[in-house]
Amino acid sequence: MDNTTFREAWSIYMGTASPICSKWIGTRFIDNFKRVYLVDEFGDNVARAMMDGGGWTTRHDAFKWMLAQQAEWAMYQVRLEPNNLFLPWIKQRQQFLATVKARKRQGMVPDFLDVKRQTLMDVKGCAFGTRYSPARFYQGQTCDAVRTRQVQVHTDAQRKAKDVDTKYNGWDKHSDVPGPMAQRLADFGRVEGLVVGAHGEASEDLIKFIRRLTDRAAQTRFRQMGFQSARSVRSTVKQQIYLSLGVEAVRGMARLRRANLASAR
């Protein structure tokens, strides 16, 4: 992490003004959806905009791979981007593979399969936007933005599955009976949302996943780490995982701001 990114990440963590946006406050820019924004003191509009440069994708992938690394270290079995779980349920799979780009195919399938629990999990990030309503803060609702985004993860997965059924399985989109893709998705239950917020906060599903990683790592790593038991090492393991993911969360947002600001100027 270079000095510029470090200063920006620290400002995100502390909730202070954005150093990289300080010279561009009031600058007008338009994102890829033709929405007009002004660069603000805290860089919130810069981060929430959809700009060229792949800032959102980079942030998502970096956090996803950090989670995968933590799971591997903990010896917790997950499958990353389990596309083959769904391909047999697509009738026109050759057309699907030929016409849908790999990146878009990845977006149609949740990022992780928890092998033991047979549960799908999807990584999401949110910026400081409408989910951070002042009314929520007045009501004392903490981490409500990531909670709201977490709820939407399963609904989004259902919508994507329905779209695939309509286009590649010839399914009537108005049918009350779910198509093959939607039925396959339902086999795994609710898709859990591993959501990281604008200031590095985590959704409840993500916190529960970290707890499972902690429990597993404590069991598999306590001797290697010089402890007498899994119980004695648990707090150390938990701190290490939270530190790794927390740094990546704010670093990812800092990089997103830098990428979007470069495209906005």
mmCIF file of C-alpha atoms in Angstrom, residues 99-260:
data_model
loop_
_atom_site.group_PDB
_atom_site.id
_atom_site.type_symbol
_atom_site.label_atom_id
_atom_site.label_comp_id
_atom_site.label_asym_id
_atom_site.label_seq_id
_atom_site.Cartn_x
_atom_site.Cartn_y
_atom_site.Cartn_z
ATOM 1 C CA THR A 99 -22.579 -15.283 -25.788
ATOM 2 C CA VAL A 100 -22.068 -14.401 -22.117
ATOM 3 C CA LYS A 101 -18.611 -13.130 -21.215
ATOM 4 C CA ALA A 102 -16.740 -14.913 -18.435
ATOM 5 C CA ARG A 103 -16.900 -11.885 -16.144
ATOM 6 C CA LYS A 104 -20.675 -11.656 -16.524
ATOM 7 C CA ARG A 105 -21.066 -15.401 -15.959
ATOM 8 C CA GLN A 106 -19.189 -15.007 -12.685
ATOM 9 C CA GLY A 107 -21.621 -12.276 -11.687
ATOM 10 C CA MET A 108 -24.554 -14.647 -12.219
ATOM 11 C CA VAL A 109 -23.213 -17.185 -9.727
ATOM 12 C CA PRO A 110 -22.421 -16.491 -6.032
ATOM 13 C CA ASP A 111 -18.712 -16.243 -5.197
ATOM 14 C CA PHE A 112 -18.416 -19.091 -2.677
ATOM 15 C CA LEU A 113 -19.887 -22.458 -1.839
ATOM 16 C CA ASP A 114 -19.447 -23.452 1.804
ATOM 17 C CA VAL A 115 -18.774 -27.158 1.216
ATOM 18 C CA LYS A 116 -19.699 -28.440 4.670
ATOM 19 C CA ARG A 117 -22.875 -26.385 4.997
ATOM 20 C CA GLN A 118 -23.747 -26.556 1.259
ATOM 21 C CA THR A 119 -24.573 -22.868 1.381
ATOM 22 C CA LEU A 120 -23.829 -20.250 -1.253
ATOM 23 C CA MET A 121 -22.217 -16.937 -0.242
ATOM 24 C CA ASP A 122 -21.739 -13.817 -2.341
ATOM 25 C CA VAL A 123 -19.309 -10.942 -1.720
ATOM 26 C CA LYS A 124 -20.741 -7.440 -2.078
ATOM 27 C CA GLY A 125 -19.506 -3.941 -1.320
ATOM 28 C CA CYS A 126 -21.446 -0.761 -0.804
ATOM 29 C CA ALA A 127 -20.422 2.875 -0.902
ATOM 30 C CA PHE A 128 -21.766 5.824 1.060
ATOM 31 C CA GLY A 129 -25.128 6.359 -0.670
ATOM 32 C CA THR A 130 -28.838 6.022 -0.030
ATOM 33 C CA ARG A 131 -28.352 3.021 2.263
ATOM 34 C CA TYR A 132 -26.639 5.382 4.726
ATOM 35 C CA SER A 133 -29.814 7.361 5.396
ATOM 36 C CA PRO A 134 -29.541 9.952 8.210
ATOM 37 C CA ALA A 135 -32.820 8.596 9.605
ATOM 38 C CA ARG A 136 -31.129 5.284 10.343
ATOM 39 C CA PHE A 137 -28.428 7.024 12.355
ATOM 40 C CA TYR A 138 -30.987 9.063 14.264
ATOM 41 C CA GLN A 139 -32.717 5.805 15.228
ATOM 42 C CA GLY A 140 -29.434 4.347 16.463
ATOM 43 C CA GLN A 141 -29.317 1.582 13.849
ATOM 44 C CA THR A 142 -25.687 0.517 13.491
ATOM 45 C CA CYS A 143 -24.407 -1.271 10.381
ATOM 46 C CA ASP A 144 -27.857 -0.895 8.821
ATOM 47 C CA ALA A 145 -26.461 -0.203 5.348
ATOM 48 C CA VAL A 146 -24.700 -3.572 5.141
ATOM 49 C CA ARG A 147 -27.725 -5.288 6.685
ATOM 50 C CA THR A 148 -29.945 -3.827 3.955
ATOM 51 C CA ARG A 149 -27.504 -4.878 1.233
ATOM 52 C CA GLN A 150 -27.238 -8.361 2.727
ATOM 53 C CA VAL A 151 -31.007 -8.839 2.454
ATOM 54 C CA GLN A 152 -30.863 -7.946 -1.243
ATOM 55 C CA VAL A 153 -28.203 -10.554 -2.092
ATOM 56 C CA HIS A 154 -30.596 -13.515 -2.198
ATOM 57 C CA THR A 155 -33.212 -11.518 -4.112
ATOM 58 C CA ASP A 156 -30.578 -10.536 -6.689
ATOM 59 C CA ALA A 157 -29.518 -14.178 -7.082
ATOM 60 C CA GLN A 158 -33.125 -15.235 -7.656
ATOM 61 C CA ARG A 159 -33.588 -12.526 -10.290
ATOM 62 C CA LYS A 160 -30.421 -13.580 -12.149
ATOM 63 C CA ALA A 161 -31.491 -17.225 -12.094
ATOM 64 C CA LYS A 162 -34.899 -16.279 -13.487
ATOM 65 C CA ASP A 163 -33.249 -14.266 -16.275
ATOM 66 C CA VAL A 164 -31.119 -17.281 -17.274
ATOM 67 C CA ASP A 165 -34.200 -19.534 -17.261
ATOM 68 C CA THR A 166 -36.062 -17.108 -19.501
ATOM 69 C CA LYS A 167 -33.264 -16.597 -22.019
ATOM 70 C CA TYR A 168 -31.488 -19.963 -22.106
ATOM 71 C CA ASN A 169 -34.077 -22.464 -20.819
ATOM 72 C CA GLY A 170 -37.075 -21.135 -22.733
ATOM 73 C CA TRP A 171 -38.979 -20.629 -19.504
ATOM 74 C CA ASP A 172 -42.023 -18.388 -19.310
ATOM 75 C CA LYS A 173 -40.989 -15.486 -17.104
ATOM 76 C CA HIS A 174 -44.596 -15.071 -15.952
ATOM 77 C CA SER A 175 -44.866 -18.688 -14.792
ATOM 78 C CA ASP A 176 -45.492 -19.314 -11.104
ATOM 79 C CA VAL A 177 -43.370 -22.458 -11.360
ATOM 80 C CA PRO A 178 -39.623 -21.773 -11.042
ATOM 81 C CA GLY A 179 -37.363 -22.812 -13.912
ATOM 82 C CA PRO A 180 -34.449 -25.283 -13.717
ATOM 83 C CA MET A 181 -31.878 -22.629 -12.789
ATOM 84 C CA ALA A 182 -34.112 -21.155 -10.091
ATOM 85 C CA GLN A 183 -34.866 -24.614 -8.684
ATOM 86 C CA ARG A 184 -31.154 -25.436 -8.559
ATOM 87 C CA LEU A 185 -30.483 -22.186 -6.708
ATOM 88 C CA ALA A 186 -33.242 -23.025 -4.227
ATOM 89 C CA ASP A 187 -31.474 -26.317 -3.390
ATOM 90 C CA PHE A 188 -28.857 -24.296 -1.486
ATOM 91 C CA GLY A 189 -31.291 -22.200 0.553
ATOM 92 C CA ARG A 190 -30.724 -18.506 1.174
ATOM 93 C CA VAL A 191 -27.682 -16.998 -0.529
ATOM 94 C CA GLU A 192 -25.703 -15.339 2.260
ATOM 95 C CA GLY A 193 -24.373 -11.832 1.736
ATOM 96 C CA LEU A 194 -20.740 -11.228 2.696
ATOM 97 C CA VAL A 195 -21.076 -7.457 2.577
ATOM 98 C CA VAL A 196 -18.412 -4.886 3.410
ATOM 99 C CA GLY A 197 -19.505 -1.282 3.878
ATOM 100 C CA ALA A 198 -18.136 2.126 3.021
ATOM 101 C CA HIS A 199 -16.157 2.380 6.261
ATOM 102 C CA GLY A 200 -15.083 -1.268 6.518
ATOM 103 C CA GLU A 201 -18.077 -2.475 8.525
ATOM 104 C CA ALA A 202 -19.312 -6.030 7.953
ATOM 105 C CA SER A 203 -22.718 -7.646 7.513
ATOM 106 C CA GLU A 204 -23.977 -10.252 9.964
ATOM 107 C CA ASP A 205 -23.402 -13.053 7.429
ATOM 108 C CA LEU A 206 -19.798 -11.951 7.015
ATOM 109 C CA ILE A 207 -19.271 -11.806 10.782
ATOM 110 C CA LYS A 208 -20.690 -15.320 11.161
ATOM 111 C CA PHE A 209 -18.381 -16.554 8.383
ATOM 112 C CA ILE A 210 -15.397 -15.024 10.193
ATOM 113 C CA ARG A 211 -16.459 -16.843 13.371
ATOM 114 C CA ARG A 212 -16.516 -20.152 11.498
ATOM 115 C CA LEU A 213 -13.071 -19.409 10.047
ATOM 116 C CA THR A 214 -11.833 -18.547 13.531
ATOM 117 C CA ASP A 215 -13.147 -21.776 15.051
ATOM 118 C CA ARG A 216 -11.643 -23.883 12.275
ATOM 119 C CA ALA A 217 -8.272 -22.107 12.294
ATOM 120 C CA ALA A 218 -8.044 -22.437 16.073
ATOM 121 C CA GLN A 219 -8.486 -26.193 15.724
ATOM 122 C CA THR A 220 -6.000 -26.621 12.885
ATOM 123 C CA ARG A 221 -3.326 -24.046 13.699
ATOM 124 C CA PHE A 222 -2.914 -23.878 17.473
ATOM 125 C CA ARG A 223 0.164 -26.123 17.627
ATOM 126 C CA GLN A 224 1.822 -24.366 14.711
ATOM 127 C CA MET A 225 1.239 -21.047 16.473
ATOM 128 C CA GLY A 226 2.795 -22.300 19.717
ATOM 129 C CA PHE A 227 -0.367 -22.659 21.841
ATOM 130 C CA GLN A 228 -1.473 -25.529 24.028
ATOM 131 C CA SER A 229 -5.064 -25.747 22.839
ATOM 132 C CA ALA A 230 -7.561 -24.430 20.295
ATOM 133 C CA ARG A 231 -9.341 -22.525 23.045
ATOM 134 C CA SER A 232 -6.217 -20.625 24.067
ATOM 135 C CA VAL A 233 -5.412 -19.466 20.515
ATOM 136 C CA ARG A 234 -8.914 -18.481 19.442
ATOM 137 C CA SER A 235 -8.707 -14.780 20.356
ATOM 138 C CA THR A 236 -5.340 -14.434 18.574
ATOM 139 C CA VAL A 237 -6.684 -16.092 15.433
ATOM 140 C CA LYS A 238 -9.800 -13.948 15.493
ATOM 141 C CA GLN A 239 -7.742 -10.779 15.793
ATOM 142 C CA GLN A 240 -5.501 -11.835 12.891
ATOM 143 C CA ILE A 241 -8.440 -12.574 10.559
ATOM 144 C CA TYR A 242 -10.244 -9.356 11.462
ATOM 145 C CA LEU A 243 -7.055 -7.365 10.903
ATOM 146 C CA SER A 244 -6.405 -8.879 7.466
ATOM 147 C CA LEU A 245 -9.983 -8.387 6.283
ATOM 148 C CA GLY A 246 -10.336 -4.954 7.881
ATOM 149 C CA VAL A 247 -7.219 -3.608 6.175
ATOM 150 C CA GLU A 248 -8.390 -4.980 2.833
ATOM 151 C CA ALA A 249 -11.850 -3.446 3.329
ATOM 152 C CA VAL A 250 -10.620 0.136 3.781
ATOM 153 C CA ARG A 251 -7.773 -0.292 1.275
ATOM 154 C CA GLY A 252 -10.292 -1.446 -1.325
ATOM 155 C CA MET A 253 -12.449 1.627 -0.761
ATOM 156 C CA ALA A 254 -9.386 3.889 -0.970
ATOM 157 C CA ARG A 255 -8.376 2.324 -4.281
ATOM 158 C CA LEU A 256 -11.938 2.690 -5.553
ATOM 159 C CA ARG A 257 -11.903 6.414 -4.778
ATOM 160 C CA ARG A 258 -8.553 6.865 -6.507
ATOM 161 C CA ALA A 259 -9.656 4.939 -9.613
ATOM 162 C CA ASN A 260 -12.965 6.801 -9.898
#
